[in-house]
Short mmCIF file of C-alpha atoms in Angstrom, two decimals:
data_model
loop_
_atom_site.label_atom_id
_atom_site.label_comp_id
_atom_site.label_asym_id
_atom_site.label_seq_id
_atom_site.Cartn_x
_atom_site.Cartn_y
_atom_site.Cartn_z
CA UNK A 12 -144.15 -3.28 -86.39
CA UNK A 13 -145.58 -5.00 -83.52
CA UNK A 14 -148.79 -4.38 -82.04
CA UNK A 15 -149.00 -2.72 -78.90
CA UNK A 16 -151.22 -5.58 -77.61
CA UNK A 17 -148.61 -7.82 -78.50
CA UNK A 18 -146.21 -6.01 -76.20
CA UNK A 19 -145.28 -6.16 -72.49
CA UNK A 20 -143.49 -3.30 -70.41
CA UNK A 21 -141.15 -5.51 -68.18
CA UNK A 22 -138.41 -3.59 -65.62
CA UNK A 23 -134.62 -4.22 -65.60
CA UNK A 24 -131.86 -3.22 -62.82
CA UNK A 25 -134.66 -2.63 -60.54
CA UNK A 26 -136.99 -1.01 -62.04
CA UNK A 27 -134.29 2.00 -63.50
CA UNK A 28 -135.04 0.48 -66.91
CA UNK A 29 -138.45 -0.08 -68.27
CA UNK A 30 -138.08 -2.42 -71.51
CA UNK A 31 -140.98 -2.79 -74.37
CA UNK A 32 -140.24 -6.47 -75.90
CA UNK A 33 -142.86 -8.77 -77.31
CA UNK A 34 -145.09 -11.22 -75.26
CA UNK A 35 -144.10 -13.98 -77.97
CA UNK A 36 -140.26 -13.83 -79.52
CA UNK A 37 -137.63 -12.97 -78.76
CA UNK A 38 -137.54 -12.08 -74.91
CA UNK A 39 -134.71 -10.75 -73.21
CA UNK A 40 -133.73 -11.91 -70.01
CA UNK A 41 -130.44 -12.24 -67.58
CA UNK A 42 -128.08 -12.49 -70.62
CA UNK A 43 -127.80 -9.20 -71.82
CA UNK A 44 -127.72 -7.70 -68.12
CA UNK A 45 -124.92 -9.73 -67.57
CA UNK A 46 -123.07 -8.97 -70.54
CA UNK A 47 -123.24 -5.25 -70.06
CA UNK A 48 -122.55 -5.63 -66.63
CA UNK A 49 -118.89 -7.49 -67.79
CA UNK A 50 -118.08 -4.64 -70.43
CA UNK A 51 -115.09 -2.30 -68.94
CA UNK A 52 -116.29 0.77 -71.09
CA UNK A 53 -115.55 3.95 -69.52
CA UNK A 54 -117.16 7.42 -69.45
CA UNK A 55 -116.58 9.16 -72.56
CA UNK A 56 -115.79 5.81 -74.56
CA UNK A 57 -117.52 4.21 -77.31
CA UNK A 58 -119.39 0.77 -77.54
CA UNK A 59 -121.13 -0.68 -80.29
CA UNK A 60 -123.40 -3.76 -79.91
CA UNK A 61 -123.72 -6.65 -82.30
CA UNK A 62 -127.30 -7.82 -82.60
CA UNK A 63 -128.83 -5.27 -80.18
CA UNK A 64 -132.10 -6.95 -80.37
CA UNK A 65 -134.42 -4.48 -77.92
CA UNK A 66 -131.71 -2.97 -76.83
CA UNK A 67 -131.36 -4.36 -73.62
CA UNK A 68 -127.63 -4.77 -73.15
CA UNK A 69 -126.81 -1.55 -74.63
CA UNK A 70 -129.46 0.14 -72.37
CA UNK A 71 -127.72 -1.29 -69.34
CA UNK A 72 -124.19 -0.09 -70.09
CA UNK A 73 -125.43 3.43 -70.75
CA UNK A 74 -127.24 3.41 -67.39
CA UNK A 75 -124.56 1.86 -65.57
CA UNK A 76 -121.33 3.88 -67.09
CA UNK A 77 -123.04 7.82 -68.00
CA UNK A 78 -121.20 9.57 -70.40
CA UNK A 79 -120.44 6.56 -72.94
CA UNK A 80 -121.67 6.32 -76.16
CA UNK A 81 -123.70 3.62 -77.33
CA UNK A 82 -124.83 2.18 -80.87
CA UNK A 83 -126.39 -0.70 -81.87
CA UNK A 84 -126.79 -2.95 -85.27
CA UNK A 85 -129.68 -4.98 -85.56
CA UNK A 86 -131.06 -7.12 -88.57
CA UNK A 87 -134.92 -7.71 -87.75
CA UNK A 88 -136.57 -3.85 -88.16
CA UNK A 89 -139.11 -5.10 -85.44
CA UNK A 90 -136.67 -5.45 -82.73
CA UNK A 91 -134.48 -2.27 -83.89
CA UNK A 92 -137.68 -0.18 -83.72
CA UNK A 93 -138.09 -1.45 -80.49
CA UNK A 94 -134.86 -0.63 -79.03
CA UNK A 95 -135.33 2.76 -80.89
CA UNK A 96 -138.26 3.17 -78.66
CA UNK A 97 -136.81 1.72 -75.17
CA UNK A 98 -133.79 4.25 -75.47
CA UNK A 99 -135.95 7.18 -75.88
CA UNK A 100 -138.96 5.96 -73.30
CA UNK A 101 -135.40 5.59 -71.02
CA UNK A 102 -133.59 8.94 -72.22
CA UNK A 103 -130.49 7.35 -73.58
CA UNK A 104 -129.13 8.08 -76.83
CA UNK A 105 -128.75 5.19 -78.52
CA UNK A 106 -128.03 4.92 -82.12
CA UNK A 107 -129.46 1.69 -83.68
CA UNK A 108 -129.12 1.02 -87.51
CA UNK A 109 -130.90 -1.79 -89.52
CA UNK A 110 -128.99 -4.61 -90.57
CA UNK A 111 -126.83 -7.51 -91.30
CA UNK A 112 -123.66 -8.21 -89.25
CA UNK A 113 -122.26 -9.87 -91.93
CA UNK A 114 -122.79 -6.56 -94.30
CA UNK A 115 -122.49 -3.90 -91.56
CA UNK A 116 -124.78 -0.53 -92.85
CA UNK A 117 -121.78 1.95 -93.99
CA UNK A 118 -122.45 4.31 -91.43
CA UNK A 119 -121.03 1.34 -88.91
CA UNK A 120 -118.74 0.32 -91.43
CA UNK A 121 -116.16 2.87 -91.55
CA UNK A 122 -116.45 3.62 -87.51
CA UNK A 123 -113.76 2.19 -84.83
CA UNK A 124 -115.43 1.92 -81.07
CA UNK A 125 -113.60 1.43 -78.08
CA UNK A 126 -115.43 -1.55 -77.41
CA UNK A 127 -117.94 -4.43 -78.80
CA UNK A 128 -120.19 -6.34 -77.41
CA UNK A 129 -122.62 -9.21 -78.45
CA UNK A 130 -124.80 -11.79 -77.53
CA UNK A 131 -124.48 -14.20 -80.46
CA UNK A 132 -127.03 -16.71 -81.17
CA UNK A 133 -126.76 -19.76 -78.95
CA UNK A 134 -127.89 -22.64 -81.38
CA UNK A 135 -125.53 -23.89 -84.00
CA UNK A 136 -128.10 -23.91 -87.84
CA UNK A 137 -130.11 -27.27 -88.25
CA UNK A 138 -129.27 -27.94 -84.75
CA UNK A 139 -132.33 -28.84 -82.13
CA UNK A 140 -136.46 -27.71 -82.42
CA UNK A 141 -136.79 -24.68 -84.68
CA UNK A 142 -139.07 -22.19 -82.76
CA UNK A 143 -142.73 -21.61 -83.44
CA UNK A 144 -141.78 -17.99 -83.50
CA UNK A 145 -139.75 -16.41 -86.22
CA UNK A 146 -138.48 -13.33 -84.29
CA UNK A 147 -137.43 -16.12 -81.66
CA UNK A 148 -135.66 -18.50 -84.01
CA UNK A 149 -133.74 -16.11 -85.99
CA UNK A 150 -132.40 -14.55 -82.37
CA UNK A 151 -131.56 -18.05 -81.13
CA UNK A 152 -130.54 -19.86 -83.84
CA UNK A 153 -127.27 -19.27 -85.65
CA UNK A 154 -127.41 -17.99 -89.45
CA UNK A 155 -124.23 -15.81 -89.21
CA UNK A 156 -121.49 -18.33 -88.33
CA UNK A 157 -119.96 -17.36 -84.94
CA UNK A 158 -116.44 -17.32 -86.04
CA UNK A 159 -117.98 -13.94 -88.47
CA UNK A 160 -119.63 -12.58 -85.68
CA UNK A 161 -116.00 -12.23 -83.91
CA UNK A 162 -114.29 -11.68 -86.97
CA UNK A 163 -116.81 -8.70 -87.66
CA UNK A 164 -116.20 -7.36 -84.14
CA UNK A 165 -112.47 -7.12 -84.12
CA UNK A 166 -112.50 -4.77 -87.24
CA UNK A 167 -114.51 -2.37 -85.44
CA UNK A 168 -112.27 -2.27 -83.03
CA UNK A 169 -109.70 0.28 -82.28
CA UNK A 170 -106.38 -0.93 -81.30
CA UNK A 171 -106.37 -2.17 -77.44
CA UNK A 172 -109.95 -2.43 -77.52
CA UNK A 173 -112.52 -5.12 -75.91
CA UNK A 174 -114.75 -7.68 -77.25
CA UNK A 175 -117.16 -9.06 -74.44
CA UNK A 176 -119.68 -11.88 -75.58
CA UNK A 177 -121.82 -13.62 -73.70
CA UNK A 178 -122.33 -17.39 -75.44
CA UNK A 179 -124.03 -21.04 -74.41
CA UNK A 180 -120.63 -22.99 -72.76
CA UNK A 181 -120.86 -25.64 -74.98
CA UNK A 182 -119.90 -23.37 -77.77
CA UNK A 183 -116.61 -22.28 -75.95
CA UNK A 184 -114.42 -24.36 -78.41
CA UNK A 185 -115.74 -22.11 -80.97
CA UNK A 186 -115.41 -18.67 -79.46
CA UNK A 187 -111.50 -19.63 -78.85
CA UNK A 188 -110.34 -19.25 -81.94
CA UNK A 189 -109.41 -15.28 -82.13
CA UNK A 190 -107.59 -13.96 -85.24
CA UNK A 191 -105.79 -10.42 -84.02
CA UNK A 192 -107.20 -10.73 -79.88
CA UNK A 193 -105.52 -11.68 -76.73
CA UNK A 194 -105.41 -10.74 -73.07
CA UNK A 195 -108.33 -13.46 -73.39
CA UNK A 196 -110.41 -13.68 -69.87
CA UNK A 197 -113.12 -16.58 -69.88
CA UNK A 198 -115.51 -16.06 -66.84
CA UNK A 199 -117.81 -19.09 -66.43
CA UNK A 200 -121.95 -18.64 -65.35
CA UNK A 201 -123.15 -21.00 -63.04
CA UNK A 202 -126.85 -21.75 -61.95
CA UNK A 203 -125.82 -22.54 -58.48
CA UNK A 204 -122.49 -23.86 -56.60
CA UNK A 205 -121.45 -27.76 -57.80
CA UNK A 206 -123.62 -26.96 -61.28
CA UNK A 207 -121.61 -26.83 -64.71
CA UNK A 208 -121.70 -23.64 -66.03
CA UNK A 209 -124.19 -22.99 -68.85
CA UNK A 210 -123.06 -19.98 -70.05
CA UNK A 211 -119.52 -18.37 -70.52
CA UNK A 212 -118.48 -14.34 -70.77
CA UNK A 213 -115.23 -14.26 -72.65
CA UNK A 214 -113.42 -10.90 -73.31
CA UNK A 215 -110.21 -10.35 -75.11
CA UNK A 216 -108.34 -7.20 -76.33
CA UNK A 217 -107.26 -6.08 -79.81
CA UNK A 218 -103.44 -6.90 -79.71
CA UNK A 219 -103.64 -8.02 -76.54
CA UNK A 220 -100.73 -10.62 -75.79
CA UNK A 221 -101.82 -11.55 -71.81
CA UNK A 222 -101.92 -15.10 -71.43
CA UNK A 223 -105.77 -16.40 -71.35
CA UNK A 224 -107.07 -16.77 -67.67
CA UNK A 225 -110.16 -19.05 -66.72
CA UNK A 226 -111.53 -17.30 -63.73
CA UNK A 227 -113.98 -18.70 -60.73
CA UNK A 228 -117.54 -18.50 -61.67
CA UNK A 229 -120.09 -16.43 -61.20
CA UNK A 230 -122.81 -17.72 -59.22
CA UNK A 231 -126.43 -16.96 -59.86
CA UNK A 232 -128.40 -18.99 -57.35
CA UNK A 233 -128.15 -20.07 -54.09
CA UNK A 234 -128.07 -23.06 -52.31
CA UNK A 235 -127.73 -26.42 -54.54
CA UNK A 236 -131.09 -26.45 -55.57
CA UNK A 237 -134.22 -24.84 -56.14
CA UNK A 238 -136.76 -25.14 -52.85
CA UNK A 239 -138.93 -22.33 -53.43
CA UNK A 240 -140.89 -20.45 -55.63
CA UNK A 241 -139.07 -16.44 -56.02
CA UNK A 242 -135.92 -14.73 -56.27
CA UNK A 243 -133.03 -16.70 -54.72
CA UNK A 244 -129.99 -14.42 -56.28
CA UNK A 245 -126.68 -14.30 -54.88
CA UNK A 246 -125.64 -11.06 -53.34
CA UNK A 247 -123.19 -11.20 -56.22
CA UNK A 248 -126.13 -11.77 -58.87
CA UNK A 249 -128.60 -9.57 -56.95
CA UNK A 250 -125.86 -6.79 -57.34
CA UNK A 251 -125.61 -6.90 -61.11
CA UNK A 252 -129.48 -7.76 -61.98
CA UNK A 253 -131.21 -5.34 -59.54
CA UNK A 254 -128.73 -2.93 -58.89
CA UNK A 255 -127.07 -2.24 -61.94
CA UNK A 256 -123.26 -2.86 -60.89
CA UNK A 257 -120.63 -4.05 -62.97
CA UNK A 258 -119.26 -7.51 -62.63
CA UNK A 259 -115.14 -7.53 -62.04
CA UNK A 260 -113.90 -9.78 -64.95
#
């Protein structure tokens, strides 16, 4: 368990969420707003979250889309406590079981949800600085191969449902490669216009059989660079992160 000195309070979508996450870790940030903001679930539908961490993304969705259910798997007891903790503190129901992806607790394992979503670990293993942390490193850095953590997601799936991850771009190559998915959208993250993107949102449907489409980006910043110290969001950006909308994919 973490110590409650070790802990920081921090406000997402505006302030509608307040999140407990620790001061050194694992911290979320944009990521997981975004991805729940590019998840189509509907009221009365069911979404489970790979790696829920805090609970951050799956926190998001609920507020955003009332009415859907949300559960969450998560393999460091720290972090799953936590999001215990941020639901409740929040009033969402949010079921979050211990565990690893790879072996799925079998109270997760014999479940179909409408939809999953994920936000793998960016950093391929033996790849880069390991962090001084080792909440941090095991979030970031990959032990599960990717290819697992879709594979995983697709057999919780009910037919015609949606996987939405939210990855690093350079690992884009790797995310293409879906066994059983289709209908695949890619939606790029930029920093600002004229940047490369540095992350990607990719969704795809169970059985789907749309050709892929490679949509504009979304834009975070604006102007080209950074002049000033403080928010600079786009309308777009400001819309998802403060307000709590949903991003059209």
């Amino acid at each position: 368990m973490f110590a409650e000195a070790d802990l920081s309070c921090d406000a997402f979508l505006g302030g509608r969420l307040r999140i407990w996450q620790p001061k050194q870790g694992y911290r979320a940030a944009m990521d997981p707003v975004l991805l729940a903001a590019a998840c189509p679930a509907r009221q009365g539908q069911t979404v489970l979250e790979l790696g829920c961490g805090a609970g951050v993304a799956a926190l998001c969705l609920a507020v955003r889309v009332p009415g859907v259910s949300v559960a969450g798997v998560e393999i460091q007891p720290d972090y799953g406590e936590l999001a215990r903790r941020n639901a409740a503190g929040n009033g969402v129901a949010l079921e979050v079981a211990e565990g690893d992806i790879a072996h799925l607790p079998p109270g997760l394992r014999t479940r179909s949800f409408d939809h999953v979503i994920a936000n793998p670990p960016y950093y391929p293993a033996h790849a880069g600085t390991a962090a001084r942390d080792a909440g941090r490193e095991r979030a970031l850095r990959e032990e599960t191969p990717l290819s697992l953590w879709f594979e995983v997601a697709l057999r919780r799936l009910k037919p015609g449902g949606w996987l939405t991850v939210i990855q690093s771009a350079d690992r884009l190559a790797d995310m293409l490669d879906l066994k059983g998915a289709g209908s695949i959208t890619i939606l790029p993250v930029a920093p600002r216009t004229g940047r490369d993107a540095t992350r990607v949102i990719l969704r795809a449907r169970k059985g789907g059989r749309a050709p892929l489409r490679l949509l504009a980006p979304f834009i975070l910043h604006t102007g080209d660079r950074h002049e000033r110290d403080g928010e600079s969001f786009t309308p777009a950006a400001q819309a998802v992160l403060r307000s709590g909308l949903g991003i059209p994919v």
